[in-house]
Amino acid sequence: MLKILRQIDASPLAVQLILICGRNEKLTRTLRETKTRIPIHVEGFTTSIPYYMALSDFFIGKPGPGSISEALSKRLPVIIDCNAWTLPQERYNAVWVREKELGVVVQSQGRLLPQWQTF
């Protein structure tokens, strides 16, 4: 997530980010301490995912079924990765997103911005 934040912050994109870290308190602290040019809101564990999704224009994350379902229920396009580290049971989710043209599947978050134009 820090890599995604730095990549988007270094780009010319005029966006705001909501970063949900779950129970990863170290990541939550790191992101809150990170200086950025773009506005960010960092949240740790929360039960307010539907609220944050309602505020969003797109979803960036893992190809987990819960994440994708939440995003699609709010009609958000998804940006997910699928690579050697993707859990085997989540790989088909990425194939499905690509086949249904519901978002962008990247091999690595390092390739996120070059593919942004296809989104």
PDB file of C-alpha atoms in Angstrom:
ATOM      1  CA  MET A   1       0.000   0.000   0.000  1.00  0.00           C
ATOM      2  CA  LEU A   2       2.890   2.356   0.722  1.00  0.00           C
ATOM      3  CA  LYS A   3       4.254   1.625  -2.750  1.00  0.00           C
ATOM      4  CA  ILE A   4       0.882   2.477  -4.319  1.00  0.00           C
ATOM      5  CA  LEU A   5       0.649   5.694  -2.305  1.00  0.00           C
ATOM      6  CA  ARG A   6       4.138   6.803  -3.324  1.00  0.00           C
ATOM      7  CA  GLN A   7       3.503   5.955  -6.963  1.00  0.00           C
ATOM      8  CA  ILE A   8       0.228   7.884  -7.138  1.00  0.00           C
ATOM      9  CA  ASP A   9       1.641  10.777  -5.112  1.00  0.00           C
ATOM     10  CA  ALA A  10       4.576  11.073  -7.559  1.00  0.00           C
ATOM     11  CA  SER A  11       2.206  11.106 -10.539  1.00  0.00           C
ATOM     12  CA  PRO A  12       0.344  14.124 -11.914  1.00  0.00           C
ATOM     13  CA  LEU A  13      -3.004  12.582 -10.938  1.00  0.00           C
ATOM     14  CA  ALA A  14      -5.309  14.888  -8.989  1.00  0.00           C
ATOM     15  CA  VAL A  15      -6.827  12.355  -6.611  1.00  0.00           C
ATOM     16  CA  GLN A  16      -7.522  11.843  -2.941  1.00  0.00           C
ATOM     17  CA  LEU A  17      -6.935   8.452  -1.347  1.00  0.00           C
ATOM     18  CA  ILE A  18      -8.657   6.551   1.428  1.00  0.00           C
ATOM     19  CA  LEU A  19      -6.217   3.925   2.686  1.00  0.00           C
ATOM     20  CA  ILE A  20      -7.720   1.086   4.716  1.00  0.00           C
ATOM     21  CA  CYS A  21      -5.046  -0.909   6.563  1.00  0.00           C
ATOM     22  CA  GLY A  22      -7.116  -3.370   8.575  1.00  0.00           C
ATOM     23  CA  ARG A  23      -5.329  -4.685  11.636  1.00  0.00           C
ATOM     24  CA  ASN A  24      -1.860  -3.777  10.318  1.00  0.00           C
ATOM     25  CA  GLU A  25      -1.051  -1.112  12.919  1.00  0.00           C
ATOM     26  CA  LYS A  26       2.522  -0.648  11.708  1.00  0.00           C
ATOM     27  CA  LEU A  27       1.313   0.144   8.184  1.00  0.00           C
ATOM     28  CA  THR A  28      -1.366   2.468   9.576  1.00  0.00           C
ATOM     29  CA  ARG A  29       1.276   4.436  11.520  1.00  0.00           C
ATOM     30  CA  THR A  30       3.676   4.514   8.568  1.00  0.00           C
ATOM     31  CA  LEU A  31       1.027   5.818   6.186  1.00  0.00           C
ATOM     32  CA  ARG A  32      -0.179   8.448   8.657  1.00  0.00           C
ATOM     33  CA  GLU A  33       3.396   9.703   9.027  1.00  0.00           C
ATOM     34  CA  THR A  34       4.031   9.820   5.265  1.00  0.00           C
ATOM     35  CA  LYS A  35       4.119  13.319   3.773  1.00  0.00           C
ATOM     36  CA  THR A  36       2.221  13.551   0.484  1.00  0.00           C
ATOM     37  CA  ARG A  37       1.166  16.191  -2.016  1.00  0.00           C
ATOM     38  CA  ILE A  38      -2.259  14.591  -2.355  1.00  0.00           C
ATOM     39  CA  PRO A  39      -4.846  14.428   0.425  1.00  0.00           C
ATOM     40  CA  ILE A  40      -5.030  11.056   2.160  1.00  0.00           C
ATOM     41  CA  HIS A  41      -7.151   9.535   4.897  1.00  0.00           C
ATOM     42  CA  VAL A  42      -5.665   6.511   6.663  1.00  0.00           C
ATOM     43  CA  GLU A  43      -7.936   4.116   8.529  1.00  0.00           C
ATOM     44  CA  GLY A  44      -6.973   1.033  10.491  1.00  0.00           C
ATOM     45  CA  PHE A  45      -9.484  -1.712  11.189  1.00  0.00           C
ATOM     46  CA  THR A  46     -13.003  -0.450  10.561  1.00  0.00           C
ATOM     47  CA  THR A  47     -16.514  -1.743  10.155  1.00  0.00           C
ATOM     48  CA  SER A  48     -17.282   1.260   7.939  1.00  0.00           C
ATOM     49  CA  ILE A  49     -16.135  -0.228   4.633  1.00  0.00           C
ATOM     50  CA  PRO A  50     -19.529   0.422   2.947  1.00  0.00           C
ATOM     51  CA  TYR A  51     -19.255   4.099   3.955  1.00  0.00           C
ATOM     52  CA  TYR A  52     -15.734   4.465   2.542  1.00  0.00           C
ATOM     53  CA  MET A  53     -16.687   2.595  -0.630  1.00  0.00           C
ATOM     54  CA  ALA A  54     -19.624   4.997  -1.090  1.00  0.00           C
ATOM     55  CA  LEU A  55     -17.143   7.895  -1.054  1.00  0.00           C
ATOM     56  CA  SER A  56     -14.896   6.248  -3.635  1.00  0.00           C
ATOM     57  CA  ASP A  57     -14.570   6.402  -7.413  1.00  0.00           C
ATOM     58  CA  PHE A  58     -12.500   3.219  -7.758  1.00  0.00           C
ATOM     59  CA  PHE A  59     -10.974   0.402  -5.704  1.00  0.00           C
ATOM     60  CA  ILE A  60      -7.324  -0.668  -5.627  1.00  0.00           C
ATOM     61  CA  GLY A  61      -6.516  -3.848  -3.749  1.00  0.00           C
ATOM     62  CA  LYS A  62      -6.112  -7.595  -3.671  1.00  0.00           C
ATOM     63  CA  PRO A  63      -8.342  -9.877  -5.753  1.00  0.00           C
ATOM     64  CA  GLY A  64     -10.159 -11.248  -2.726  1.00  0.00           C
ATOM     65  CA  PRO A  65     -13.826 -12.083  -3.231  1.00  0.00           C
ATOM     66  CA  GLY A  66     -14.956  -9.870  -0.342  1.00  0.00           C
ATOM     67  CA  SER A  67     -13.078  -6.821  -1.597  1.00  0.00           C
ATOM     68  CA  ILE A  68     -14.239  -7.253  -5.175  1.00  0.00           C
ATOM     69  CA  SER A  69     -17.847  -7.872  -4.102  1.00  0.00           C
ATOM     70  CA  GLU A  70     -17.893  -4.768  -1.903  1.00  0.00           C
ATOM     71  CA  ALA A  71     -16.465  -2.644  -4.711  1.00  0.00           C
ATOM     72  CA  LEU A  72     -18.838  -3.970  -7.356  1.00  0.00           C
ATOM     73  CA  SER A  73     -21.855  -3.553  -5.065  1.00  0.00           C
ATOM     74  CA  LYS A  74     -20.978   0.157  -5.042  1.00  0.00           C
ATOM     75  CA  ARG A  75     -20.417   0.074  -8.827  1.00  0.00           C
ATOM     76  CA  LEU A  76     -16.723   0.840  -8.450  1.00  0.00           C
ATOM     77  CA  PRO A  77     -14.232  -0.233 -11.083  1.00  0.00           C
ATOM     78  CA  VAL A  78     -11.493  -2.356  -9.537  1.00  0.00           C
ATOM     79  CA  ILE A  79      -7.732  -2.291  -9.949  1.00  0.00           C
ATOM     80  CA  ILE A  80      -6.235  -5.523  -8.674  1.00  0.00           C
ATOM     81  CA  ASP A  81      -3.017  -7.418  -9.084  1.00  0.00           C
ATOM     82  CA  CYS A  82      -2.452 -11.026 -10.025  1.00  0.00           C
ATOM     83  CA  ASN A  83       1.005 -12.548  -9.872  1.00  0.00           C
ATOM     84  CA  ALA A  84       3.007 -15.364  -8.285  1.00  0.00           C
ATOM     85  CA  TRP A  85       2.118 -14.093  -4.786  1.00  0.00           C
ATOM     86  CA  THR A  86      -1.619 -14.048  -5.420  1.00  0.00           C
ATOM     87  CA  LEU A  87      -3.368 -16.763  -3.443  1.00  0.00           C
ATOM     88  CA  PRO A  88      -4.319 -19.614  -5.775  1.00  0.00           C
ATOM     89  CA  GLN A  89      -7.994 -19.389  -4.814  1.00  0.00           C
ATOM     90  CA  GLU A  90      -8.023 -15.671  -5.727  1.00  0.00           C
ATOM     91  CA  ARG A  91      -6.420 -15.951  -9.175  1.00  0.00           C
ATOM     92  CA  TYR A  92      -9.664 -16.737 -10.970  1.00  0.00           C
ATOM     93  CA  ASN A  93     -11.159 -13.560  -9.497  1.00  0.00           C
ATOM     94  CA  ALA A  94      -8.615 -11.577 -11.479  1.00  0.00           C
ATOM     95  CA  VAL A  95      -9.436 -13.530 -14.652  1.00  0.00           C
ATOM     96  CA  TRP A  96     -13.151 -12.880 -14.053  1.00  0.00           C
ATOM     97  CA  VAL A  97     -12.605  -9.118 -13.528  1.00  0.00           C
ATOM     98  CA  ARG A  98     -10.655  -8.950 -16.790  1.00  0.00           C
ATOM     99  CA  GLU A  99     -13.183 -11.050 -18.754  1.00  0.00           C
ATOM    100  CA  LYS A 100     -16.151  -9.017 -17.495  1.00  0.00           C
ATOM    101  CA  GLU A 101     -14.268  -5.727 -18.073  1.00  0.00           C
ATOM    102  CA  LEU A 102     -14.957  -4.625 -14.508  1.00  0.00           C
ATOM    103  CA  GLY A 103     -11.551  -3.081 -14.002  1.00  0.00           C
ATOM    104  CA  VAL A 104      -7.847  -3.472 -14.592  1.00  0.00           C
ATOM    105  CA  VAL A 105      -5.644  -6.391 -13.572  1.00  0.00           C
ATOM    106  CA  VAL A 106      -1.950  -5.582 -13.210  1.00  0.00           C
ATOM    107  CA  GLN A 107       0.900  -8.002 -12.704  1.00  0.00           C
ATOM    108  CA  SER A 108       2.509  -5.736 -10.150  1.00  0.00           C
ATOM    109  CA  GLN A 109       1.637  -2.518  -8.397  1.00  0.00           C
ATOM    110  CA  GLY A 110       4.768  -1.097 -10.058  1.00  0.00           C
ATOM    111  CA  ARG A 111       2.834  -1.242 -13.338  1.00  0.00           C
ATOM    112  CA  LEU A 112      -0.234   0.483 -11.948  1.00  0.00           C
ATOM    113  CA  LEU A 113       0.164   3.928 -13.497  1.00  0.00           C
ATOM    114  CA  PRO A 114       1.274   2.900 -16.993  1.00  0.00           C
ATOM    115  CA  GLN A 115      -2.001   0.937 -17.271  1.00  0.00           C
ATOM    116  CA  TRP A 116      -4.125   3.735 -15.756  1.00  0.00           C
ATOM    117  CA  GLN A 117      -4.875   5.022 -19.263  1.00  0.00           C
ATOM    118  CA  THR A 118      -6.711   1.772 -20.104  1.00  0.00           C
ATOM    119  CA  PHE A 119      -9.034   2.228 -17.159  1.00  0.00           C
TER     120      PHE A 119
END
